[in-house]
Amino acid sequence: MRIVVDWDRCTGMGMCESLAPDIFEVDDDGSLILHTEEVTQDQEAEVREAVAACPTEALSLEGPIET
Amino acid sequence: MTRLVVVGASLAGLRAVEAVRRDGFDGEVTLVGAEEHLPYDRPPLSKEYLAADESPDTRYREEETFAGDLDVELLLGTPASALDTAARTLTVGDRTVSYDGLVIATGAHARTLPGTEGIEGVHTVRTLDDAIALRAALRGGARRLTVVGAGFIGSEVASVGRKLGLEVTILEALETPLARAVGERMGRALTHLHRRRGTEVRTGVAVDEVVATDGRVRAVRLADGTEVATDVLVVGIGARPATDWLEGSGLTLDDGVVADETLAAAPGVYVAGDIARWPNALFTDVAEGTMRLEHWTSAAEQGGRAARHAVDPASAKPYETVPYFWSDWYDGRVQFVGIATGDHVEVVAGDDAEGGPFTAIYRAGGRIVGALAVDMPAEVMKYRRLIGKRQSWDDALELAEQRRQQRAERAQGASA
């Protein structure tokens, strides 16, 4: 499963970072740093929460979890 | 459980119907909305929507999505007018809608100044129709904008007014704007953001009368008799929960609908969004009583949570959250996490004297309970995690020190 960021929508609000800090981080200039694109099974729950929490709906998930 | 009804078709209501469908709930789902519009994104309405050259489409989903993927019946354009929790029915226009589980997410109405109804040029900003009207007024040759209320909505509208080249005056009843939301010192810091962008902020003033000529606003008369001439007047003095229709329903109403820690207001009835007043267990040790939030994040979370509880009450769990809101002022962003009560505020990055950029953290009961950042988007969410885990004040100071070092290293790297 892969994280897809709609860069036109993302404004660096940071909810994703507060829910899944190993994966998302907001940089000093407000841009989003994606530490990894591929989502593991362990990360799935928190990544789904982060996707749902994005106020600009800039995050989505694509494809199945690699096992 | 066969029929879920969600009253209120904004963010919380949308998230409610989406959550249960995503979980595989296969009963009937009905979404009731007072406005004709499909659910739309509200935060932009006081921000970029007002400044944009073309009206952006702020709908969250297309109509086909509700009929198709979500399989949700939409009842839009008529508000619910009564609830009978014993019979498990609600009244919508001349229809009686029965439910097994109910989510109430009817939001809030903008407060208005008494006696200003029908005066042309006087606006509130709450609904899409409000924003369409204000956008036309701001871009229709107005020269002067006056905003009553230096809260977040008023401040955002003032920012847009300046961006559009208007002369902007904010009138605020309190001596320190936003004192309740962010505390006295930080309220003063935020006021600098206006002043350095040329917005006049007059604090401690009371509006006596809105003066109109031929039905059009001309000025605002203050209690001391002075008049502030204006072409457009925006009233940003807060919102009141839309609970009038629940009078006599048996639910406990007290500045919102009072619910328990699982958001339950009565058997089968759960609340979400601006109307929800509930004990947020994360803060009951430092701030007594219940909490009601008017934020995007909590509305989204509560919508999903309330709906899941409504279709399966046995699974209901306490809902706790670290509140988060943001506000876009001029070219910058104000972000706040947690709560602003406490015995100490410490600026841990930047300088608040001139309005930032800076980050400040709030202490209560020996732990970090809040954080405010102005134009420091990388900082505030790192503290949100600490607040959510009830970490100590010392932990927060340690994080602040780490961040200081990281920033210094980066600055050195950049100059090397």
Short mmCIF file of C-alpha atoms in Angstrom, two decimals:
data_model
loop_
_atom_site.label_atom_id
_atom_site.label_comp_id
_atom_site.label_asym_id
_atom_site.label_seq_id
_atom_site.Cartn_x
_atom_site.Cartn_y
_atom_site.Cartn_z
CA MET A 1 0.00 0.00 0.00
CA ARG A 2 1.33 3.39 -1.04
CA ILE A 3 0.65 6.89 0.29
CA VAL A 4 -0.36 9.36 -2.39
CA VAL A 5 -0.06 13.08 -1.63
CA ASP A 6 -2.01 15.64 -3.63
CA TRP A 7 0.65 18.35 -3.45
CA ASP A 8 -1.73 21.01 -4.75
CA ARG A 9 -4.02 20.42 -1.78
CA CYS A 10 -1.47 19.95 1.00
CA THR A 11 -0.83 23.12 3.01
CA GLY A 12 1.29 21.58 5.76
CA MET A 13 -1.44 21.52 8.38
CA GLY A 14 0.40 18.73 10.19
CA MET A 15 -2.40 16.51 11.50
CA CYS A 16 -0.72 13.58 9.69
CA GLU A 17 2.52 14.21 11.56
CA SER A 18 0.81 14.25 14.94
CA LEU A 19 -0.77 10.84 14.22
CA ALA A 20 2.04 9.09 12.32
CA PRO A 21 5.30 10.98 13.01
CA ASP A 22 7.57 8.28 11.58
CA ILE A 23 5.99 8.74 8.19
CA PHE A 24 4.94 12.37 7.90
CA GLU A 25 6.77 15.51 8.95
CA VAL A 26 6.08 19.16 8.24
CA ASP A 27 9.21 21.12 7.34
CA ASP A 28 10.09 24.63 8.54
CA ASP A 29 8.57 26.15 5.42
CA GLY A 30 5.30 24.25 5.85
CA SER A 31 5.98 21.68 3.15
CA LEU A 32 5.33 18.01 3.84
CA ILE A 33 8.20 15.53 4.06
CA LEU A 34 7.13 11.95 3.38
CA HIS A 35 9.65 9.72 5.18
CA THR A 36 8.33 6.62 3.43
CA GLU A 37 5.75 6.02 0.72
CA GLU A 38 5.17 2.34 1.28
CA VAL A 39 2.91 1.44 4.21
CA THR A 40 3.59 -1.73 6.23
CA GLN A 41 0.95 -3.71 8.08
CA ASP A 42 2.11 -2.28 11.43
CA GLN A 43 1.69 1.24 10.16
CA GLU A 44 -1.65 0.76 8.45
CA ALA A 45 -3.93 1.82 11.33
CA GLU A 46 -2.11 5.06 12.10
CA VAL A 47 -1.69 5.93 8.44
CA ARG A 48 -5.42 5.46 7.85
CA GLU A 49 -6.08 7.77 10.79
CA ALA A 50 -3.70 10.34 9.34
CA VAL A 51 -5.37 10.16 5.93
CA ALA A 52 -8.81 10.69 7.49
CA ALA A 53 -7.54 13.58 9.63
CA CYS A 54 -6.19 15.69 6.78
CA PRO A 55 -8.21 18.93 6.71
CA THR A 56 -7.49 19.47 3.02
CA GLU A 57 -8.07 15.82 2.00
CA ALA A 58 -4.61 15.81 0.46
CA LEU A 59 -3.78 12.21 1.41
CA SER A 60 -4.98 8.93 -0.05
CA LEU A 61 -3.89 5.30 -0.13
CA GLU A 62 -3.32 3.15 -3.17
CA GLY A 63 -2.94 -0.59 -3.65
CA PRO A 64 -2.78 -3.53 -1.24
CA ILE A 65 -0.55 -4.02 1.80
CA GLU A 66 2.63 -5.92 0.90
CA THR A 67 2.98 -8.94 3.15
CA MET B 1 -29.85 -1.83 13.93
CA THR B 2 -31.29 -1.11 10.54
CA ARG B 3 -31.62 2.63 10.13
CA LEU B 4 -29.10 5.39 10.90
CA VAL B 5 -30.21 8.98 10.58
CA VAL B 6 -27.67 11.80 10.65
CA VAL B 7 -29.01 15.32 11.18
CA GLY B 8 -26.65 17.99 9.92
CA ALA B 9 -25.00 17.76 6.50
CA SER B 10 -21.71 19.50 7.08
CA LEU B 11 -18.33 17.96 7.90
CA ALA B 12 -19.39 15.95 10.98
CA GLY B 13 -22.48 14.62 9.20
CA LEU B 14 -20.50 13.67 6.12
CA ARG B 15 -17.85 11.89 8.17
CA ALA B 16 -20.60 10.09 10.07
CA VAL B 17 -22.16 8.50 6.99
CA GLU B 18 -18.79 7.75 5.43
CA ALA B 19 -17.46 6.04 8.55
CA VAL B 20 -20.26 3.53 8.92
CA ARG B 21 -20.29 2.69 5.23
CA ARG B 22 -16.52 2.16 5.30
CA ASP B 23 -17.06 -0.22 8.23
CA GLY B 24 -19.56 -2.18 6.15
CA PHE B 25 -22.80 -1.08 7.81
CA ASP B 26 -25.51 -2.25 5.41
CA GLY B 27 -28.62 -0.67 6.95
CA GLU B 28 -30.39 2.40 5.63
CA VAL B 29 -28.59 5.73 6.06
CA THR B 30 -30.29 9.12 5.77
CA LEU B 31 -28.49 12.47 5.89
CA VAL B 32 -30.65 15.50 6.75
CA GLY B 33 -29.38 19.02 5.97
CA ALA B 34 -30.99 22.43 6.52
CA GLU B 35 -29.22 23.99 3.54
CA GLU B 36 -29.86 23.10 -0.09
CA HIS B 37 -26.14 22.59 -0.64
CA LEU B 38 -24.31 19.29 -0.59
CA PRO B 39 -21.80 19.06 2.29
CA TYR B 40 -19.05 21.63 1.71
CA ASP B 41 -15.73 22.63 3.18
CA ARG B 42 -16.23 25.55 5.55
CA PRO B 43 -12.70 26.70 6.59
CA PRO B 44 -11.89 28.31 3.18
CA LEU B 45 -15.05 30.46 3.34
CA SER B 46 -13.43 33.05 5.61
CA LYS B 47 -10.08 32.75 3.85
CA GLU B 48 -9.04 32.14 0.24
CA TYR B 49 -12.65 31.77 -0.97
CA LEU B 50 -13.22 35.48 -0.33
CA ALA B 51 -10.09 36.53 -2.21
CA ALA B 52 -10.25 34.14 -5.17
CA ASP B 53 -10.94 35.56 -8.62
CA GLU B 54 -13.33 32.72 -9.42
CA SER B 55 -15.65 31.05 -6.90
CA PRO B 56 -13.94 27.78 -5.95
CA ASP B 57 -16.08 24.63 -5.68
CA THR B 58 -16.00 23.75 -2.00
CA ARG B 59 -18.22 20.65 -2.12
CA TYR B 60 -16.67 17.63 -0.43
CA ARG B 61 -18.40 15.02 -2.62
CA GLU B 62 -20.52 14.91 -5.75
CA GLU B 63 -24.19 14.09 -5.53
CA GLU B 64 -23.57 10.76 -7.32
CA THR B 65 -21.23 9.68 -4.54
CA PHE B 66 -24.08 9.80 -2.03
CA ALA B 67 -26.51 7.95 -4.28
CA GLY B 68 -23.87 5.49 -5.47
CA ASP B 69 -20.85 4.45 -3.39
CA LEU B 70 -22.24 5.66 -0.08
CA ASP B 71 -25.86 4.65 -0.67
CA VAL B 72 -27.09 7.53 1.47
CA GLU B 73 -30.51 9.13 1.17
CA LEU B 74 -30.14 12.92 1.16
CA LEU B 75 -32.84 15.13 2.66
CA LEU B 76 -31.51 18.60 1.94
CA GLY B 77 -33.06 22.04 2.13
CA THR B 78 -35.28 21.62 5.18
CA PRO B 79 -34.06 21.68 8.79
CA ALA B 80 -35.15 19.09 11.31
CA SER B 81 -37.67 20.77 13.60
CA ALA B 82 -38.37 18.29 16.40
CA LEU B 83 -37.04 15.11 18.01
CA ASP B 84 -38.94 12.46 19.95
CA THR B 85 -36.38 10.24 21.67
CA ALA B 86 -39.03 7.88 23.06
CA ALA B 87 -40.64 7.13 19.70
CA ARG B 88 -37.24 7.47 17.96
CA THR B 89 -38.56 9.83 15.32
CA LEU B 90 -37.69 13.27 14.08
CA THR B 91 -39.65 15.82 12.13
CA VAL B 92 -38.23 17.24 8.91
CA GLY B 93 -40.67 19.62 7.22
CA ASP B 94 -43.90 17.64 6.97
CA ARG B 95 -42.10 14.29 7.13
CA THR B 96 -41.61 12.04 10.12
CA VAL B 97 -38.33 10.16 9.89
CA SER B 98 -37.78 7.19 12.18
CA TYR B 99 -34.38 5.96 13.32
CA ASP B 100 -32.74 3.19 15.27
CA GLY B 101 -29.56 5.20 15.74
CA LEU B 102 -29.26 8.99 15.47
CA VAL B 103 -26.33 11.36 15.08
CA ILE B 104 -27.01 15.02 15.81
CA ALA B 105 -24.54 17.35 14.08
CA THR B 106 -26.56 20.47 13.38
CA GLY B 107 -23.64 22.84 13.92
CA ALA B 108 -23.95 26.46 14.94
CA HIS B 109 -25.41 29.74 13.72
CA ALA B 110 -23.39 32.93 13.45
CA ARG B 111 -24.30 35.44 16.14
CA THR B 112 -25.63 38.69 14.77
CA LEU B 113 -25.94 42.25 16.07
CA PRO B 114 -29.54 42.90 17.09
CA GLY B 115 -31.31 45.37 14.84
CA THR B 116 -29.07 44.84 11.81
CA GLU B 117 -31.27 42.34 9.99
CA GLY B 118 -31.93 43.45 6.44
CA ILE B 119 -29.32 46.23 6.39
CA GLU B 120 -27.42 45.96 3.15
CA GLY B 121 -23.65 45.66 3.59
CA VAL B 122 -23.84 43.85 6.95
CA HIS B 123 -22.52 40.30 6.78
CA THR B 124 -21.74 37.22 8.83
CA VAL B 125 -19.54 34.37 7.61
CA ARG B 126 -20.84 30.93 8.37
CA THR B 127 -22.54 29.37 5.38
CA LEU B 128 -21.65 29.13 1.71
CA ASP B 129 -24.40 31.65 0.92
CA ASP B 130 -22.88 34.05 3.48
CA ALA B 131 -19.49 33.72 1.82
CA ILE B 132 -20.89 34.25 -1.68
CA ALA B 133 -22.56 37.47 -0.52
CA LEU B 134 -19.50 38.76 1.35
CA ARG B 135 -17.18 37.91 -1.52
CA ALA B 136 -19.32 40.00 -3.87
CA ALA B 137 -19.40 42.88 -1.37
CA LEU B 138 -15.63 42.91 -0.79
CA ARG B 139 -14.86 42.77 -4.47
CA GLY B 140 -17.62 45.10 -5.57
CA GLY B 141 -15.82 48.41 -5.17
CA ALA B 142 -15.91 48.69 -1.37
CA ARG B 143 -13.16 50.88 0.06
CA ARG B 144 -13.61 50.42 3.81
CA LEU B 145 -14.22 47.22 5.76
CA THR B 146 -15.11 47.15 9.43
CA VAL B 147 -15.07 43.92 11.38
CA VAL B 148 -16.84 43.61 14.71
CA GLY B 149 -15.02 40.99 16.79
CA ALA B 150 -11.29 40.24 16.74
CA GLY B 151 -11.75 36.48 16.93
CA PHE B 152 -10.42 34.05 14.38
CA ILE B 153 -13.15 34.48 11.77
CA GLY B 154 -13.03 38.27 12.04
CA SER B 155 -9.24 38.24 11.84
CA GLU B 156 -9.28 36.06 8.74
CA VAL B 157 -11.80 38.32 7.01
CA ALA B 158 -9.72 41.38 7.97
CA SER B 159 -6.67 39.69 6.43
CA VAL B 160 -8.52 39.11 3.17
CA GLY B 161 -9.77 42.70 3.22
CA ARG B 162 -6.20 44.00 3.40
CA LYS B 163 -5.14 41.61 0.65
CA LEU B 164 -7.87 43.11 -1.53
CA GLY B 165 -6.59 46.60 -0.75
CA LEU B 166 -9.38 47.76 1.58
CA GLU B 167 -8.94 49.98 4.62
CA VAL B 168 -9.71 47.66 7.51
CA THR B 169 -10.75 48.39 11.09
CA ILE B 170 -11.43 45.73 13.72
CA LEU B 171 -13.61 46.64 16.70
CA GLU B 172 -13.23 44.42 19.75
CA ALA B 173 -15.15 44.56 23.02
CA LEU B 174 -12.39 42.96 25.10
CA GLU B 175 -9.19 44.78 26.02
CA THR B 176 -7.19 41.82 24.69
CA PRO B 177 -8.49 39.99 21.62
CA LEU B 178 -8.67 36.20 21.83
CA ALA B 179 -7.82 36.17 25.53
CA ARG B 180 -10.15 33.25 26.12
CA ALA B 181 -8.85 31.23 23.16
CA VAL B 182 -5.11 31.70 23.65
CA GLY B 183 -4.62 33.67 26.88
CA GLU B 184 -3.80 37.36 27.52
CA ARG B 185 -0.15 37.47 26.49
CA MET B 186 -0.66 35.47 23.32
CA GLY B 187 -3.77 37.46 22.48
CA ARG B 188 -1.61 40.59 22.52
CA ALA B 189 1.01 38.87 20.38
CA LEU B 190 -1.56 37.94 17.74
CA THR B 191 -2.89 41.51 17.66
CA HIS B 192 0.55 42.63 16.41
CA LEU B 193 -0.04 40.58 13.26
CA HIS B 194 -2.89 42.91 12.35
CA ARG B 195 -1.13 46.12 13.23
CA ARG B 196 1.98 45.33 11.24
CA ARG B 197 -0.19 44.71 8.19
CA GLY B 198 -1.97 48.02 8.49
CA THR B 199 -5.23 46.82 10.01
CA GLU B 200 -6.45 49.14 12.73
CA VAL B 201 -7.48 47.26 15.88
CA ARG B 202 -9.55 49.14 18.45
CA THR B 203 -9.97 47.18 21.67
CA GLY B 204 -12.25 47.72 24.63
CA VAL B 205 -14.89 49.38 22.47
CA ALA B 206 -18.61 48.71 22.47
CA VAL B 207 -20.78 48.97 19.38
CA ASP B 208 -23.83 51.10 20.11
CA GLU B 209 -25.53 51.20 16.75
CA VAL B 210 -25.10 50.31 13.12
CA VAL B 211 -25.93 53.44 11.16
CA ALA B 212 -27.65 52.97 7.81
CA THR B 213 -28.72 55.35 5.07
CA ASP B 214 -31.43 54.18 2.65
CA GLY B 215 -31.10 50.67 4.06
CA ARG B 216 -27.33 50.54 3.47
CA VAL B 217 -24.67 50.50 6.18
CA ARG B 218 -22.81 53.79 6.46
CA ALA B 219 -21.04 53.66 9.81
CA VAL B 220 -20.76 52.01 13.20
CA ARG B 221 -21.44 54.23 16.20
CA LEU B 222 -19.48 53.33 19.30
CA ALA B 223 -20.63 53.74 22.90
CA ASP B 224 -18.45 56.87 23.28
CA GLY B 225 -20.31 58.47 20.39
CA THR B 226 -17.57 58.22 17.76
CA GLU B 227 -18.52 56.92 14.34
CA VAL B 228 -16.45 54.58 12.20
CA ALA B 229 -17.44 55.05 8.58
CA THR B 230 -17.63 51.86 6.53
CA ASP B 231 -18.85 50.35 3.27
CA VAL B 232 -18.96 46.75 4.48
CA LEU B 233 -19.52 45.52 8.02
CA VAL B 234 -18.66 41.96 9.02
CA VAL B 235 -19.97 40.66 12.32
CA GLY B 236 -17.63 38.02 13.74
CA ILE B 237 -18.82 37.69 17.32
CA GLY B 238 -19.01 33.95 17.53
CA ALA B 239 -21.57 31.26 16.97
CA ARG B 240 -24.38 29.71 18.97
CA PRO B 241 -25.06 25.99 18.78
CA ALA B 242 -28.06 25.13 16.59
CA THR B 243 -30.09 23.40 19.27
CA ASP B 244 -33.37 25.39 19.21
CA TRP B 245 -35.09 22.49 17.46
CA LEU B 246 -34.23 20.21 20.39
CA GLU B 247 -36.14 22.23 23.02
CA GLY B 248 -38.56 19.84 24.68
CA SER B 249 -36.84 16.74 23.27
CA GLY B 250 -35.65 15.66 26.69
CA LEU B 251 -31.98 16.09 25.76
CA THR B 252 -29.93 18.23 28.12
CA LEU B 253 -29.17 21.55 26.44
CA ASP B 254 -26.52 23.82 27.93
CA ASP B 255 -24.60 25.79 25.31
CA GLY B 256 -24.73 22.69 23.12
CA VAL B 257 -26.15 19.22 23.65
CA VAL B 258 -24.67 17.64 26.76
CA ALA B 259 -23.34 14.14 26.19
CA ASP B 260 -21.33 11.57 28.12
CA GLU B 261 -17.73 10.63 27.38
CA THR B 262 -18.85 8.39 24.49
CA LEU B 263 -20.78 11.30 22.91
CA ALA B 264 -24.13 9.71 23.89
CA ALA B 265 -26.87 12.24 24.67
CA ALA B 266 -29.70 9.67 25.07
CA PRO B 267 -30.15 5.98 24.23
CA GLY B 268 -29.33 5.65 20.53
CA VAL B 269 -28.56 9.37 20.21
CA TYR B 270 -24.99 10.61 19.72
CA VAL B 271 -23.67 14.10 19.06
CA ALA B 272 -20.84 15.47 16.93
CA GLY B 273 -19.30 18.77 15.89
CA ASP B 274 -20.12 22.27 17.10
CA ILE B 275 -23.15 21.24 19.15
CA ALA B 276 -21.39 18.47 21.10
CA ARG B 277 -20.59 19.21 24.75
CA TRP B 278 -18.81 16.31 26.37
CA PRO B 279 -16.17 15.55 29.02
CA ASN B 280 -12.83 15.29 27.21
CA ALA B 281 -11.05 12.87 29.56
CA LEU B 282 -7.64 14.09 28.44
CA PHE B 283 -8.16 17.40 30.24
CA THR B 284 -10.69 16.82 33.02
CA ASP B 285 -7.85 16.84 35.56
CA VAL B 286 -6.76 20.39 34.63
CA ALA B 287 -9.95 21.97 33.27
CA GLU B 288 -13.17 21.13 35.04
CA GLY B 289 -16.35 20.10 33.33
CA THR B 290 -17.28 19.59 29.73
CA MET B 291 -15.88 20.94 26.49
CA ARG B 292 -17.45 22.13 23.27
CA LEU B 293 -15.25 22.72 20.22
CA GLU B 294 -15.93 24.47 16.95
CA HIS B 295 -12.95 23.04 15.09
CA TRP B 296 -12.62 21.14 11.84
CA THR B 297 -10.60 18.33 13.39
CA SER B 298 -12.94 17.51 16.24
CA ALA B 299 -15.99 17.71 13.99
CA ALA B 300 -14.41 15.21 11.59
CA GLU B 301 -13.39 12.84 14.38
CA GLN B 302 -16.61 13.10 16.35
CA GLY B 303 -18.72 12.56 13.24
CA GLY B 304 -17.11 9.21 12.57
CA ARG B 305 -17.06 8.25 16.22
CA ALA B 306 -20.68 9.20 16.93
CA ALA B 307 -21.96 7.26 13.92
CA ARG B 308 -20.02 4.12 14.83
CA HIS B 309 -21.43 4.32 18.35
CA ALA B 310 -24.94 4.94 17.03
CA VAL B 311 -24.98 1.80 14.90
CA ASP B 312 -23.28 -0.32 17.57
CA PRO B 313 -23.75 1.21 21.04
CA ALA B 314 -22.10 -1.83 22.69
CA SER B 315 -18.81 -0.83 21.05
CA ALA B 316 -18.93 2.76 22.34
CA LYS B 317 -15.65 4.01 23.79
CA PRO B 318 -14.77 7.32 25.45
CA TYR B 319 -13.74 9.96 22.95
CA GLU B 320 -10.79 12.11 23.93
CA THR B 321 -8.86 14.47 21.74
CA VAL B 322 -6.20 17.15 21.69
CA PRO B 323 -8.08 20.06 20.12
CA TYR B 324 -6.46 21.58 17.04
CA PHE B 325 -7.32 24.64 15.06
CA TRP B 326 -5.57 26.79 12.54
CA SER B 327 -6.27 30.24 11.22
CA ASP B 328 -4.75 31.94 8.18
CA TRP B 329 -3.88 35.58 8.73
CA TYR B 330 -2.32 37.64 5.93
CA ASP B 331 0.40 35.41 4.46
CA GLY B 332 0.91 33.43 7.64
CA ARG B 333 -0.68 30.74 9.75
CA VAL B 334 -1.68 30.59 13.40
CA GLN B 335 -1.93 27.06 14.81
CA PHE B 336 -3.09 25.99 18.25
CA VAL B 337 -3.19 22.56 19.86
CA GLY B 338 -4.61 21.59 23.26
CA ILE B 339 -6.19 24.02 25.70
CA ALA B 340 -5.14 27.52 26.75
CA THR B 341 -5.79 27.25 30.47
CA GLY B 342 -2.95 26.84 32.90
CA ASP B 343 -0.52 28.63 35.16
CA HIS B 344 2.29 29.42 32.74
CA VAL B 345 3.00 30.17 29.08
CA GLU B 346 6.54 29.92 27.78
CA VAL B 347 7.81 31.11 24.41
CA VAL B 348 10.14 28.31 23.31
CA ALA B 349 11.05 29.55 19.85
CA GLY B 350 11.12 32.92 18.14
CA ASP B 351 9.79 36.09 19.74
CA ASP B 352 6.21 37.07 20.47
CA ALA B 353 6.94 40.76 21.05
CA GLU B 354 6.30 41.75 17.44
CA GLY B 355 3.87 38.97 16.62
CA GLY B 356 6.22 36.20 15.56
CA PRO B 357 7.21 33.91 14.11
CA PHE B 358 7.16 32.16 17.47
CA THR B 359 6.05 29.03 19.32
CA ALA B 360 4.68 29.07 22.86
CA ILE B 361 3.67 26.22 25.15
CA TYR B 362 1.12 26.15 27.99
CA ARG B 363 1.49 24.42 31.36
CA ALA B 364 -1.17 23.13 33.75
CA GLY B 365 -0.93 20.53 36.49
CA GLY B 366 2.79 20.08 35.81
CA ARG B 367 2.29 18.96 32.24
CA ILE B 368 2.09 20.51 28.82
CA VAL B 369 -1.55 21.17 27.86
CA GLY B 370 -1.28 23.51 24.88
CA ALA B 371 0.93 24.94 22.16
CA LEU B 372 0.58 27.95 19.89
CA ALA B 373 2.65 28.58 16.79
CA VAL B 374 2.67 31.61 14.53
CA ASP B 375 4.37 30.98 11.20
CA MET B 376 6.28 28.00 12.56
CA PRO B 377 4.43 25.12 10.90
CA ALA B 378 7.03 22.50 11.82
CA GLU B 379 6.62 22.93 15.57
CA VAL B 380 3.11 22.63 16.87
CA MET B 381 2.30 19.02 15.93
CA LYS B 382 5.38 17.74 17.74
CA TYR B 383 3.89 19.14 20.94
CA ARG B 384 0.44 17.77 20.11
CA ARG B 385 1.80 14.27 20.59
CA LEU B 386 3.22 15.13 24.01
CA ILE B 387 -0.09 16.64 25.10
CA GLY B 388 -2.00 13.55 23.93
CA LYS B 389 0.32 11.30 25.92
CA ARG B 390 -0.04 13.51 29.04
CA GLN B 391 3.71 14.09 29.08
CA SER B 392 5.35 16.30 31.66
CA TRP B 393 6.35 19.93 31.38
CA ASP B 394 10.00 18.86 31.59
CA ASP B 395 9.50 16.56 28.59
CA ALA B 396 8.08 19.50 26.68
CA LEU B 397 11.04 21.73 27.60
CA GLU B 398 13.38 18.96 26.53
CA LEU B 399 11.67 18.75 23.14
CA ALA B 400 11.90 22.53 22.85
CA GLU B 401 15.66 22.33 23.48
CA GLN B 402 16.07 19.58 20.87
CA ARG B 403 14.19 21.66 18.35
CA ARG B 404 16.38 24.69 19.13
CA GLN B 405 19.49 22.65 18.46
CA GLN B 406 18.05 21.22 15.24
CA ARG B 407 17.17 24.69 13.99
CA ALA B 408 20.64 25.99 14.88
CA GLU B 409 22.29 23.09 13.03
CA ARG B 410 20.15 23.70 9.98
CA ALA B 411 20.87 27.41 10.04
CA GLN B 412 24.58 26.65 10.26
CA GLY B 413 24.29 24.12 7.42
CA ALA B 414 22.51 26.68 5.30
CA SER B 415 25.18 29.33 5.84
CA ALA B 416 28.15 26.96 5.42
#
